[in-house]
Structure formats: structure tokens, C-alpha cells
Coordinates of C-alpha atoms in Angstrom, one line a residue:
X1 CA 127.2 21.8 -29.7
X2 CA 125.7 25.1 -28.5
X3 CA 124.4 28.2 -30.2
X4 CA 125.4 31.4 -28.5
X5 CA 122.7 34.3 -27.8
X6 CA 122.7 37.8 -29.6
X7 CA 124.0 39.2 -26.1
X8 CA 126.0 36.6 -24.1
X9 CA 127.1 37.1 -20.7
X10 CA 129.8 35.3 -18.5
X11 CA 128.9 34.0 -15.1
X12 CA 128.1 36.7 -12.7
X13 CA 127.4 39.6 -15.7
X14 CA 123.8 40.7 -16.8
X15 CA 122.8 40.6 -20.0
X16 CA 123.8 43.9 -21.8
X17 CA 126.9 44.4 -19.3
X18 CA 126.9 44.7 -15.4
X19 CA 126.8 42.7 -12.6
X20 CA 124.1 40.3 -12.2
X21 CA 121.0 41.0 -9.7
X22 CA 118.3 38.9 -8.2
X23 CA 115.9 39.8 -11.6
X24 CA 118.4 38.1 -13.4
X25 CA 119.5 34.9 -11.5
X26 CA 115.5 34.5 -11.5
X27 CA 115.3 34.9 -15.2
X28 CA 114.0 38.3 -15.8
X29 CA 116.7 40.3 -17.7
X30 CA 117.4 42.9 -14.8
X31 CA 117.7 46.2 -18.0
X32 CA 114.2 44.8 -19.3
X33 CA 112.6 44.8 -16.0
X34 CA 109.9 47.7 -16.1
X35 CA 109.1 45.9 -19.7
X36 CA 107.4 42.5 -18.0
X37 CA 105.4 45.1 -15.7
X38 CA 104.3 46.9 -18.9
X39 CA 103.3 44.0 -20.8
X40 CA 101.5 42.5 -16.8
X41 CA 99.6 45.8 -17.0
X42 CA 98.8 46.3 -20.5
X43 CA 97.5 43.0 -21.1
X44 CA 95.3 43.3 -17.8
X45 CA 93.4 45.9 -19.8
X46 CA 93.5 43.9 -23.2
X47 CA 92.1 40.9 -21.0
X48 CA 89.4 42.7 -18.9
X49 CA 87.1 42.4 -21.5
X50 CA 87.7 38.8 -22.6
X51 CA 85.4 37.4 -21.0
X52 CA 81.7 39.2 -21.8
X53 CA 82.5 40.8 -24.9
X54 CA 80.9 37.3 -26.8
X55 CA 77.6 37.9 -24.8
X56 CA 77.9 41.6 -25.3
X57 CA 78.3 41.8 -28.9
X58 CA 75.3 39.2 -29.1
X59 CA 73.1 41.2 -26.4
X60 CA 73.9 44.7 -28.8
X61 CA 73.5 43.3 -32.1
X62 CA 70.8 40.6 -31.3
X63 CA 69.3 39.1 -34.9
X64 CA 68.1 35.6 -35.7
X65 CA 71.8 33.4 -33.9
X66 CA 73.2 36.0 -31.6
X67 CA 75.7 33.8 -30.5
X68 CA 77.2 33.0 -33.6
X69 CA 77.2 36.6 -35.3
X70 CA 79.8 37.1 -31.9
X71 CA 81.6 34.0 -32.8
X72 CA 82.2 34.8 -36.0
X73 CA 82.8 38.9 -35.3
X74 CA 85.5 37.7 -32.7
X75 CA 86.7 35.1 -35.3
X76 CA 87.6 38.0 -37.7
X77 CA 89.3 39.7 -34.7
X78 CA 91.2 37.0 -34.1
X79 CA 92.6 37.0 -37.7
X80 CA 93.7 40.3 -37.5
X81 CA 95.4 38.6 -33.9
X82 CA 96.9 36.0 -36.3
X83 CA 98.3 38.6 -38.5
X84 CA 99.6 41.2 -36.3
X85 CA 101.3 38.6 -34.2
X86 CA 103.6 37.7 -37.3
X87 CA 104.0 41.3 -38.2
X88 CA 105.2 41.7 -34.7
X89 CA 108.3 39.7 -35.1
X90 CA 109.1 40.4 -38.6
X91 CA 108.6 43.8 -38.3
X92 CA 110.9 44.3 -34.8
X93 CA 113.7 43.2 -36.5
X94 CA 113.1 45.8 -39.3
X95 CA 112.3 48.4 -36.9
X96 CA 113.3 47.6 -33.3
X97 CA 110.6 46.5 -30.7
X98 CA 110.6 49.6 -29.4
X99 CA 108.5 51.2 -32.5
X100 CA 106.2 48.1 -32.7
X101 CA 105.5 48.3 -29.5
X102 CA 104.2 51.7 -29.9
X103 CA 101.9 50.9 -33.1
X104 CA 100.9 48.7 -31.0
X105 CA 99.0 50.6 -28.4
X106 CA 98.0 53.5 -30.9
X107 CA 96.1 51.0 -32.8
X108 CA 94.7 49.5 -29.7
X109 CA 93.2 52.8 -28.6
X110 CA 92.2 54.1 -31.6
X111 CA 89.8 51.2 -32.7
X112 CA 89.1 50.1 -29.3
X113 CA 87.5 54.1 -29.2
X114 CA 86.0 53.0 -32.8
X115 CA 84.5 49.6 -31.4
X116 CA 82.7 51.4 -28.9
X117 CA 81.1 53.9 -31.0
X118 CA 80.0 51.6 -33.5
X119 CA 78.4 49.0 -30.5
X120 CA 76.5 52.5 -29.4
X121 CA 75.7 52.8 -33.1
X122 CA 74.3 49.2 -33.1
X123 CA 76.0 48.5 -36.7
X124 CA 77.2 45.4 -37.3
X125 CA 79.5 46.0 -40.1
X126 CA 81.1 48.9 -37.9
X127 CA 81.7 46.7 -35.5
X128 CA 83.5 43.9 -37.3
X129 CA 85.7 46.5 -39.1
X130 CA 86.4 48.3 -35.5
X131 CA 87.3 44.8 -34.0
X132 CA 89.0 43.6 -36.6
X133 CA 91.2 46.4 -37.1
X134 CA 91.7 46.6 -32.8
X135 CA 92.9 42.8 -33.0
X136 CA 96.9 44.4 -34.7
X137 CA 96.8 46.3 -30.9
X138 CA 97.6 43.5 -28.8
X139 CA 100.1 41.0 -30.4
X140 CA 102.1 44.2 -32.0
X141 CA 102.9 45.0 -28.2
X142 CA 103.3 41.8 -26.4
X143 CA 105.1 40.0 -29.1
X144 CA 107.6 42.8 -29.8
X145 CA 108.4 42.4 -26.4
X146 CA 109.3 38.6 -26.6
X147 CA 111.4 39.4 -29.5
X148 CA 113.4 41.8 -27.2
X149 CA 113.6 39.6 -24.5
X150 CA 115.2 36.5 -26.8
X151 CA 118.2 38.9 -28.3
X152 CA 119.2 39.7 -24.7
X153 CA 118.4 36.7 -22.2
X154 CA 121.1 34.2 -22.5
X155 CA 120.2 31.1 -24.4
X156 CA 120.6 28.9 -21.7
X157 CA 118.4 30.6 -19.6
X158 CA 115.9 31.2 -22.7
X159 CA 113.2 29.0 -21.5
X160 CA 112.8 30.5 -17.8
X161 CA 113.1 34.1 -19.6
X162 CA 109.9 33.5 -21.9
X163 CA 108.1 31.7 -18.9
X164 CA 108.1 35.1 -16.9
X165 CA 106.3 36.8 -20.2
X166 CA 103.8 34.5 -20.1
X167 CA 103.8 35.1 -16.4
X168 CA 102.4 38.4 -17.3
X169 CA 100.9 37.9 -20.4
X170 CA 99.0 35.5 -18.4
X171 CA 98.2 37.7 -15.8
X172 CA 96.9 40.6 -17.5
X173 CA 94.7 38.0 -20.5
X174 CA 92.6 37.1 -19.2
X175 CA 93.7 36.8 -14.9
X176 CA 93.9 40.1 -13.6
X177 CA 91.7 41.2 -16.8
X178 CA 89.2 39.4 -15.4
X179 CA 89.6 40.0 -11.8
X180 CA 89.4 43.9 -12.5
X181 CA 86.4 43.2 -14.5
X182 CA 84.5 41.5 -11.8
X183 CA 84.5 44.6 -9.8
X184 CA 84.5 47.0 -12.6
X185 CA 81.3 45.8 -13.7
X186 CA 79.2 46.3 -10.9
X187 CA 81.2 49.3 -9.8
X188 CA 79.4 51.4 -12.8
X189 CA 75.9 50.3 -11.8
X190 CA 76.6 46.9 -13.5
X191 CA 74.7 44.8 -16.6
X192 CA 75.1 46.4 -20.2
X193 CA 76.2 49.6 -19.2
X194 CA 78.5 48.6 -16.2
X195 CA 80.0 46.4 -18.9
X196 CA 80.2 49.2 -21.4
X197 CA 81.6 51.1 -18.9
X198 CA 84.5 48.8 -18.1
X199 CA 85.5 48.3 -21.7
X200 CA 86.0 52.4 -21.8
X201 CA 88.1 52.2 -18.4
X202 CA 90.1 49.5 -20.1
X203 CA 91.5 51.6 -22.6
X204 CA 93.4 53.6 -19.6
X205 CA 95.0 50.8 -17.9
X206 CA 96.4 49.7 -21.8
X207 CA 98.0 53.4 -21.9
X208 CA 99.3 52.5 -18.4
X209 CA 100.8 49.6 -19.3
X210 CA 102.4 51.0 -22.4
X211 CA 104.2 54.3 -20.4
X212 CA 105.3 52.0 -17.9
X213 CA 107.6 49.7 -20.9
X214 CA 108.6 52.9 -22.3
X215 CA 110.1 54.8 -20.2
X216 CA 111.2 52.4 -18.2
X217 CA 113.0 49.9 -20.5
X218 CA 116.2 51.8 -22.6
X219 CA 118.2 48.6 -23.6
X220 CA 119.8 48.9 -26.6
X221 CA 118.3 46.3 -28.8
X222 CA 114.9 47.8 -28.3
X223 CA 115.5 50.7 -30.8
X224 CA 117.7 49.1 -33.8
X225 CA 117.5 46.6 -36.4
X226 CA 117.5 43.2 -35.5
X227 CA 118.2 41.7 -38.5
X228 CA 121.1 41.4 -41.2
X229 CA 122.3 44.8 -42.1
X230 CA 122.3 42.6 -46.2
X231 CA 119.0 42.2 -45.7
X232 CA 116.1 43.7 -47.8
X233 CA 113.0 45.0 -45.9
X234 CA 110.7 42.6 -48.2
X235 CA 113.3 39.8 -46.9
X236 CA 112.9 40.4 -43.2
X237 CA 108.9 40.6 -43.3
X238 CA 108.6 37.4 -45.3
X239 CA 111.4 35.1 -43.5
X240 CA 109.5 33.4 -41.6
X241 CA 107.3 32.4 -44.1
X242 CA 110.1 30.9 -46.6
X243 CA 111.8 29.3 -43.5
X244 CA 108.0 27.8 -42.5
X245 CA 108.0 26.3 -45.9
X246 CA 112.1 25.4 -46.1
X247 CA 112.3 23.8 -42.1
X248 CA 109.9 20.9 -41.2
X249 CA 110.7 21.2 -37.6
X250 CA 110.1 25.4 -37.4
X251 CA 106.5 24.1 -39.4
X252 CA 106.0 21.4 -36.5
X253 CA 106.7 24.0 -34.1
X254 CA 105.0 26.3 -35.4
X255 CA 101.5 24.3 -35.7
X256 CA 102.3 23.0 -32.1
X257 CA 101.8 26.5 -30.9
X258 CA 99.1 27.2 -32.4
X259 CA 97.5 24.4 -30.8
X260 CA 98.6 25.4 -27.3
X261 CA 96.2 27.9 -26.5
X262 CA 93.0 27.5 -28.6
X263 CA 91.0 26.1 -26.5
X264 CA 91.4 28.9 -23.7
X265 CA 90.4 31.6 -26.3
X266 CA 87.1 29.1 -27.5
X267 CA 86.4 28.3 -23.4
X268 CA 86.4 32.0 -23.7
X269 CA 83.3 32.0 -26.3
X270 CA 81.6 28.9 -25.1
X271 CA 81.9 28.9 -20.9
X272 CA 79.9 32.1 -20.4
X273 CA 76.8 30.9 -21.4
X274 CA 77.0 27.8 -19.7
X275 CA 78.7 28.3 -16.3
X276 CA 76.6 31.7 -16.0
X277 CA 73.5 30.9 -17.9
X278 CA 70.4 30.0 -16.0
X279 CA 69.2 26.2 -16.0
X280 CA 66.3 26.9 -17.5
X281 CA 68.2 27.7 -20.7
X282 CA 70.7 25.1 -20.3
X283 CA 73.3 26.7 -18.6
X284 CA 74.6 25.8 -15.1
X285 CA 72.9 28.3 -12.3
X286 CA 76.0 30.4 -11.7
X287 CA 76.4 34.2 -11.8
X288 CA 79.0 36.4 -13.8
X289 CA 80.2 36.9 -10.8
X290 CA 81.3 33.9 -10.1
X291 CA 82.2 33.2 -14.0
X292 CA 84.9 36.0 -13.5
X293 CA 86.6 34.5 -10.2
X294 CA 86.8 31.3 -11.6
X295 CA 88.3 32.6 -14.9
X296 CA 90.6 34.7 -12.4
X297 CA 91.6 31.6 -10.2
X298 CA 91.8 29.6 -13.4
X299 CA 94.5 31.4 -15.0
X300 CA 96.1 32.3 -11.4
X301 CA 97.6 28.4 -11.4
X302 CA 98.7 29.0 -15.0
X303 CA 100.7 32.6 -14.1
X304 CA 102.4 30.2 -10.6
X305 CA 103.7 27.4 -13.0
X306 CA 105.0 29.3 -16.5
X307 CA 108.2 30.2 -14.6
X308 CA 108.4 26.4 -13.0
X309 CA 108.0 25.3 -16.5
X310 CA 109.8 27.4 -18.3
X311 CA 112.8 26.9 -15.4
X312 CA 112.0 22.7 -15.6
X313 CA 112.2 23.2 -19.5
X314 CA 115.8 24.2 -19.6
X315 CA 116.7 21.3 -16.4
X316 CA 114.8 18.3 -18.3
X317 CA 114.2 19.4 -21.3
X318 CA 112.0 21.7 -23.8
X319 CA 110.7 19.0 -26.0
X320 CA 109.8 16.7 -23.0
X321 CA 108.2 19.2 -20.9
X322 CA 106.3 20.3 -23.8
X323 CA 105.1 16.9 -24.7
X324 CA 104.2 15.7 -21.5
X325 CA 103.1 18.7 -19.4
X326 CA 101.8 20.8 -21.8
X327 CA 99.8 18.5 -24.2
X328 CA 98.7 15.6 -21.9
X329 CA 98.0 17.3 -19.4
X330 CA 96.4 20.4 -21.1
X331 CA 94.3 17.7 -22.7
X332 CA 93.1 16.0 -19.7
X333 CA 92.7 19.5 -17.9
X334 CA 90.5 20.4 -20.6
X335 CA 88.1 17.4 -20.2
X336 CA 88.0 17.6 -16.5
X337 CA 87.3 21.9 -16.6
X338 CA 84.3 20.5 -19.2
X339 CA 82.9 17.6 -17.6
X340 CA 83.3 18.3 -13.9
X341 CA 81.2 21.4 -13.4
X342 CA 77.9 19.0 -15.3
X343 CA 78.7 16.5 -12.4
X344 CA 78.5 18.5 -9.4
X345 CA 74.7 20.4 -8.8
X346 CA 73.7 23.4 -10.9
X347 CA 74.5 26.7 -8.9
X348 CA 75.6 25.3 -5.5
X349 CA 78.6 26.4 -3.8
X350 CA 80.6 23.6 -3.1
X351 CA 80.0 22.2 -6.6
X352 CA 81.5 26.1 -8.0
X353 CA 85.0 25.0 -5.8
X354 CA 85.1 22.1 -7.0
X355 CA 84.5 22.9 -10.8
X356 CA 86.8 26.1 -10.6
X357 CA 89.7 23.2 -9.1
X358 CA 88.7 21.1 -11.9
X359 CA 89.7 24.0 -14.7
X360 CA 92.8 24.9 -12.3
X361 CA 94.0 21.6 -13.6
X362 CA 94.1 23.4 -17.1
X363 CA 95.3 26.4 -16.3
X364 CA 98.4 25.2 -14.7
X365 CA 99.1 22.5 -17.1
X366 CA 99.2 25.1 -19.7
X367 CA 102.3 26.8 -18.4
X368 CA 104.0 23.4 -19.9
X369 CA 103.8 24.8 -23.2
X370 CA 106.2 27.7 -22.2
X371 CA 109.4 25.7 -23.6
X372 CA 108.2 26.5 -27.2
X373 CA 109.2 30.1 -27.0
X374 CA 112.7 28.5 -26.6
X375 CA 112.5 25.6 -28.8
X376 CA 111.8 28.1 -32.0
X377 CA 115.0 30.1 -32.1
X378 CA 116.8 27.2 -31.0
X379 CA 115.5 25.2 -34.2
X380 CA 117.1 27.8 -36.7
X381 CA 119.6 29.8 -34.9
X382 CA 121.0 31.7 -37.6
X383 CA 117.2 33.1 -38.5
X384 CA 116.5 33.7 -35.0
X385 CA 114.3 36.6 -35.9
X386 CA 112.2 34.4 -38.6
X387 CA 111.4 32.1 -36.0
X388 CA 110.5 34.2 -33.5
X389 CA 108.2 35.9 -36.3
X390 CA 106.8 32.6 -36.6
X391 CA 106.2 31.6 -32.7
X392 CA 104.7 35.0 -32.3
X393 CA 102.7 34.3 -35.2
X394 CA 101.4 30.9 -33.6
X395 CA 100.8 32.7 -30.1
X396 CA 98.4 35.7 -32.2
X397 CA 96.6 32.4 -34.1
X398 CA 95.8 30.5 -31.3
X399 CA 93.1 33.3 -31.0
X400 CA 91.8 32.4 -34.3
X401 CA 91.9 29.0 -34.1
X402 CA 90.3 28.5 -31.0
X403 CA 87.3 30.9 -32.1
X404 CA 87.2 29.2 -35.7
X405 CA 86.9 25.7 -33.9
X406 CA 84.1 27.3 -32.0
X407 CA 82.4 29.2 -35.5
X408 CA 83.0 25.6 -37.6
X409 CA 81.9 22.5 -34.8
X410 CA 79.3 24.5 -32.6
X411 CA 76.4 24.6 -35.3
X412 CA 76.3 20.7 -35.4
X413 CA 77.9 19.3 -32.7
X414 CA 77.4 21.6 -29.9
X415 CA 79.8 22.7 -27.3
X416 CA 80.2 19.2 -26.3
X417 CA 81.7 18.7 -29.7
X418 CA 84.0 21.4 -29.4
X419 CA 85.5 20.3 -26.8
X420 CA 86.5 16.9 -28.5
X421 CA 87.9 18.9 -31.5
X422 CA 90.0 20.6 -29.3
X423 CA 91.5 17.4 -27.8
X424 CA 91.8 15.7 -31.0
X425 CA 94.3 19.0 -32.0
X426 CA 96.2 18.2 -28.6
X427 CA 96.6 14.0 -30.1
X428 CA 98.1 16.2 -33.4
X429 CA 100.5 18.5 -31.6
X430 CA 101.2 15.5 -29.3
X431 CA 102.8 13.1 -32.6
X432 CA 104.3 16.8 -33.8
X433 CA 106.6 16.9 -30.8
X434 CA 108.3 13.9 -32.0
X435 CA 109.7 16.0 -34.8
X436 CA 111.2 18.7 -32.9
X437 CA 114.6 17.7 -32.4
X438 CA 116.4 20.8 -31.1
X439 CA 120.0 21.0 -29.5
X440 CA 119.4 22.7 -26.1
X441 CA 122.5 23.6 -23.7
X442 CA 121.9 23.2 -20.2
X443 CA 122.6 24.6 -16.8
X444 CA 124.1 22.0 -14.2
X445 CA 125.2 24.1 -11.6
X446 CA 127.9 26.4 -13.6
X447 CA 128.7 23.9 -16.1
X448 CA 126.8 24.5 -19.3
X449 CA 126.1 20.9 -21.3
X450 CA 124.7 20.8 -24.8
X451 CA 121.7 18.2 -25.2
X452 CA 120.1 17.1 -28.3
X453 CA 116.6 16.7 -27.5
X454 CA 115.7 14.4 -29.9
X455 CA 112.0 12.8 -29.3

């Protein structure tokens, strides 16, 4: 049994009519093509922060624990991330991507403006409110985006589709981010103010990012309802919730996700101080510098493999690839990216290329989670939109969850200890997969099978 897509398309045709081109044989929906460079770009500015703004917020703010007033301040943020990244699905479907993605970036710049001000200010509750309210930016642009893409891509070709968003979600947060930030930084005379600096330059590449989707993406679905035309606005924003609470295996799903990529947003919080913190206060003898190239190659393997896994996904199957690729081997990339860079000598150079191939191991293995954004519509075809709400929702919270692990298990067990929490989550999403059961068609040359996925 197979489920057909909002827009189907016979062999040879494009999604939304014409014949196909390269973009689409690859996977990228050829009429949403200047959309994946938007997102690439605009989420290179949302990223080039991501990985001093911890250290930042502490150096401004100071008081008695620095480090946790950040963690917590970016924990709040990442609610508003959890939040906005639901509201991004439900509220495409009431309103068409198109508009999201438009809040989207006005909130972004507005409060990112406000954030700034208020770390000039030193005020701390100015600065929790700015970044708080800055965190509904992000997720309402990127996520509207993926709910586009999965009501035109064809269902069969679903999983290669969301692998090439997370080819440039990935590359903008926190790859090319950080890459731009590594010469940003010392470009305007470096430290505090080259950071500051960097943070404000930011804000144009985000407007960049957002012109490029917007007048170059005009596909239909982007600027109508997605949902029922029966349906009442209070329905559409709350589906995904009632069909959370009505489908164990959207629930499983769900939680899986939100697994997925917590421990790259609290690596975020933690890493800093010790790959660039000096020995003498515990950290391991490297620079910034060399912090921000090893984020950049880090997340480099993860942008090569989401397309390879989202492509192997739909040959061997979502569930499988998931399981195996994504959870046991994020798990064990995790522990090496951890563990390797205390074995090799503080600060030397061959011990840096050998810890930055250690976390490479992580990076790429968390491509294998790209499947998901297949496996949720698949689960409840008929509420495609609710569970897209819900994925979205999962991608936004794995911001929260992964600082909150950081906020709860640092003050007693150290950074050592949140590392162990997060691979305890990956031994829960790892006995979850075994209740997604999802029927997935399947390309074999041009004969489409159906497949039931069962664990």
C-alpha cells in the first residue's frame, strides 16, 4: 500500500508540472530551488553566532556562575526555538509558508537588533527577554520551508528531499556560520568587540538569505492554505498536539527527534570552554581559532552525508537507517568527539587533526537521522500537516533539550556527565524506533514497491 503526495508527478514530470531537470532527479524540487539557497544562507547568519554567544553572554553579564546565567539565558531561547518550531508547521498550513517565512525573519531582525542593545546595556533581564523573543526568528523560516518542500516533493523521493534541507540547514547552523565567524571575528579588530561586531554583520546575511527564498521561489503551495478548507483555525494550530496524544507512533517519532540533535546544540554550550580554554583552567590549550574550523569541518561531514542518507533512507529503509546510522553511530561519535581530544596532548597540532576527525565521526553520523523528516508524514498521511507541525516541533526542541541537559546535569556532574546523559537519550530513542512502523514505497529503478518498515 502507498500513500500519494499533495503534488504527484509521473516519471519524467517535476513536481508542480514540467519536465524534469537535474535539481529534480537529485532531489531538490527544481520550482523550489532558490528556496534551499535561502534557507543555506539564512541559516549561515543564524549559525555564525552559535558558537561564542555562551562565552559572550557570560563575559557581558559576568556575576557569581557566568557560565550558567548563559546556559540558562540560551535555555529560555531555546524554548521560544521549541515553540516557534511548532507554530511553524501549524501555522503554514493556516497561512502558507510563504507568510511564516516572512515573520520569520522580521522577528529575527528585530530582536536580534533588541539583543544587541540590551548586551550594550549590560541588563540581564533585557537580554533574556531579547533572546527569548529572537529564538521564534529561526524555526518560523527554516521549518516553513520543510513544510513546503513535503506538499510538493513526491513521496517516494521524500527522504532525499528533506536530506538536501538539512544539507543547508546544516550548512548555514552552525558550518558556514561558523566558518564566516572565524574570519569575521578578527576581521573587526577581534575579541569582545570583533565578536560584537560579527553578531551585527549577521543580521545582513539573514536579510540575504530571506530575499533570495522570496523572490526566487513562486510555487503555488507557498502562498495558500495547506490544510482542510472544514477546518477551523483553532483546529489547524492544535493538530498536532491531539494527534501527539491520539498516535503512539507520531509520539515515538516525535521524542526520537528531539533526541537527534541535542547534543550538538549542548557541545555548542560546553566545547568552547574546553577545546579553547587554557590548561591552566582546565580547558585544552587551543584557540578560537581553531574551535571555529573544527566546528566548520565538523559539521562539513554532516552537510556531505544528509543527502547519502536521506537517498539510502528511501533504498533500505527510513526506520533502519535511522536506527542504525543515526542513533549508534551518533552515540558512538559523540563519545569519541569527547574523549579523543583528552587523549591526544593539550594544544598540539597533530592532536587538533586528530580530535577534529574524532568529532567528524559525529557530524556525519548525524545525517542518519534525516529519514525522520520522511517517516512523520508517512506515519499519518491524512494529517500530513499535523505531523509535519510535530517534526518541526522536535527539530526547534532539540535546541532546548540539549541546552536544558546542559542547565540540569552540569552543576553536579560536570561536562563529563553530560555527555553520558546525552547517550543514555540515544539508548531511549534507540528502543523508540522499534515502534515506528511506517509503510514506505520505494524506488527500484522505475518500479515503485510499497514496504512496511516494521522494526
Amino acid at each position: 500500500m502507498t500513500f500519494p503526495s499533495t503534488t504527484s508527478s509521473s516519471a519524467g514530470t517535476a513536481p508542480g508540472g514540467g519536465r524534469e531537470t537535474f535539481l529534480d532527479r537529485l532531489g531538490i524540487p527544481h520550482v523550489l530551488r532558490w528556496g534551499f539557497l535561502g534557507v543555506l544562507v539564512f541559516m549561515t547568519g543564524n549559525g555564525v553566532e552559535s558558537n561564542f554567544v555562551s562565552p559572550h553572554i557570560a563575559t557581558t553579564l559576568g556575576g557569581d556562575d557566568p557560565t550558567a546565567l548563559a546556559a540558562t539565558i540560551i535555555a529560555c531561547y531555546s524554548a521560544a526555538v521549541l515553540v516557534g518550531s511548532y507554530l511553524a508547521g501549524a501555522l503554514s498550513d493556516l497561512w502558507g509558508p510563504r507568510r511564516v517565512m516572512a515573520i520569520g525573519v522580521a522577528v529575527w531582525v528585530v530582536f536580534e537588533l533588541a539583543f544587541l542593545g540590551s548586551l550594550q546595556l549590560g541588563s540581564t533581564p533585557l537580554v533574556f527577554l531579547s533572546y527569548f523573543f529572537r529564538g521564534f526568528g529561526f524555526p518560523l523560516f527554516a521549518f516553513a520551508f520543510l513544510v513546503w518542500i513535503n506538499h510538493v516533493v513526491d513521496k517516494e523521493r521524500n527522504g532525499t528531499a528533506v536530506g538536501w534541507f538539512y544539507v543547508m540547514f546544516t550548512g548555514g547552523l552552525p558550518t558556514l556560520g561558523a566558518l564566516v565567524a572565524r574570519f569575521m571575528i578578527p576581521g573587526f579588530g577581534g575579541g569582545y568587540l570583533g565578536e560584537t561586531w560579527a553578531m551585527l554583520a549577521s543580521t545582513v546575511i539573514v536579510i540575504a538569505g530571506f530575499l533570495i527564498a522570496w523572490f526566487g521561489v513562486h510555487e503555488e503551495h507557498g502562498s495558500r492554505r495547506l490544510a482542510p478548507a472544514g477546518e477551523s483555525s483553532a483546529g489547524v494550530v492544535l493538530a498536532g498536539v491531539r494527534l501527539t496524544f491520539t498516535n503512539r507512533r507520531i509520539a515515538m517519532g516525535f521524542l526520537t527527534r528531539l533526541i537527534n540533535t541535542a547534543p550538538e546544540f549542548g557541545m555548542f554550550i560546553i566545547l568552547p570552554n574546553v577545546i579553547a580554554g587554557s590548561v591552566a583552567d582546565g580547558g585544552l590549550g587551543w584557540s578560537q581559532s581553531q574551535w571555529l574550523l573544527m566546528t566548520t569541518i565538523v559539521y562539513a561531514g554532516n552537510i556531505l552525508f544528509n543527502a547519502a542518507f536521506g537517498a539510502l533512507g528511501d533504498r533500505v529503509g527510513w526506520v533502519t537507517t535511522v536506527r542504525w546510522f543515526g542513533i549508534v553511530g551518533s552515540a558512538i561519535g559523540l563519545l569519541l568527539w569527547w574523549y579523543v581530544p583528552h587523549m591526544v596532548p593539550a594544544g598540539s597540532d597533530w592532536g587538533f587533526a586528530v580530535a577534529v576527525a574524532a568529532g567528524t565521526v559525529f557530524g556525519i553520523m548525524l545525517a542518519g537521522f534525516v529519514p525522520l523528516g520522511a517517516i512523520m508524514p508517512a506515519i499519518a498521511p491524512e494529517e500530513k500537516g499535523a505531523a509535519m507541525a510535530m517534526y518541526t516541533t522536535a527539530a526547534g526542541g532539540a535546541t532546548f533539550l540539549g541546552s536544558s541537559v546542559v542547565a540540569i546535569v552540569f552543576p553536579f556532574a560536570g561536562n563529563v556527565g553530560v555527555v553520558w546523559a546525552f547517550v543514555l537519550l540515544y539508548a531511549c530513542a534507540f528502543v523508540m524506533t522499534f515502534f515506528l512502523k511506517v509503510h514506505q514505497p520505494r524506488l527500484h529503478g522505475p518500479v515503485l514497491e510499497s514496504a512496511d518498515e516494521a522494526a
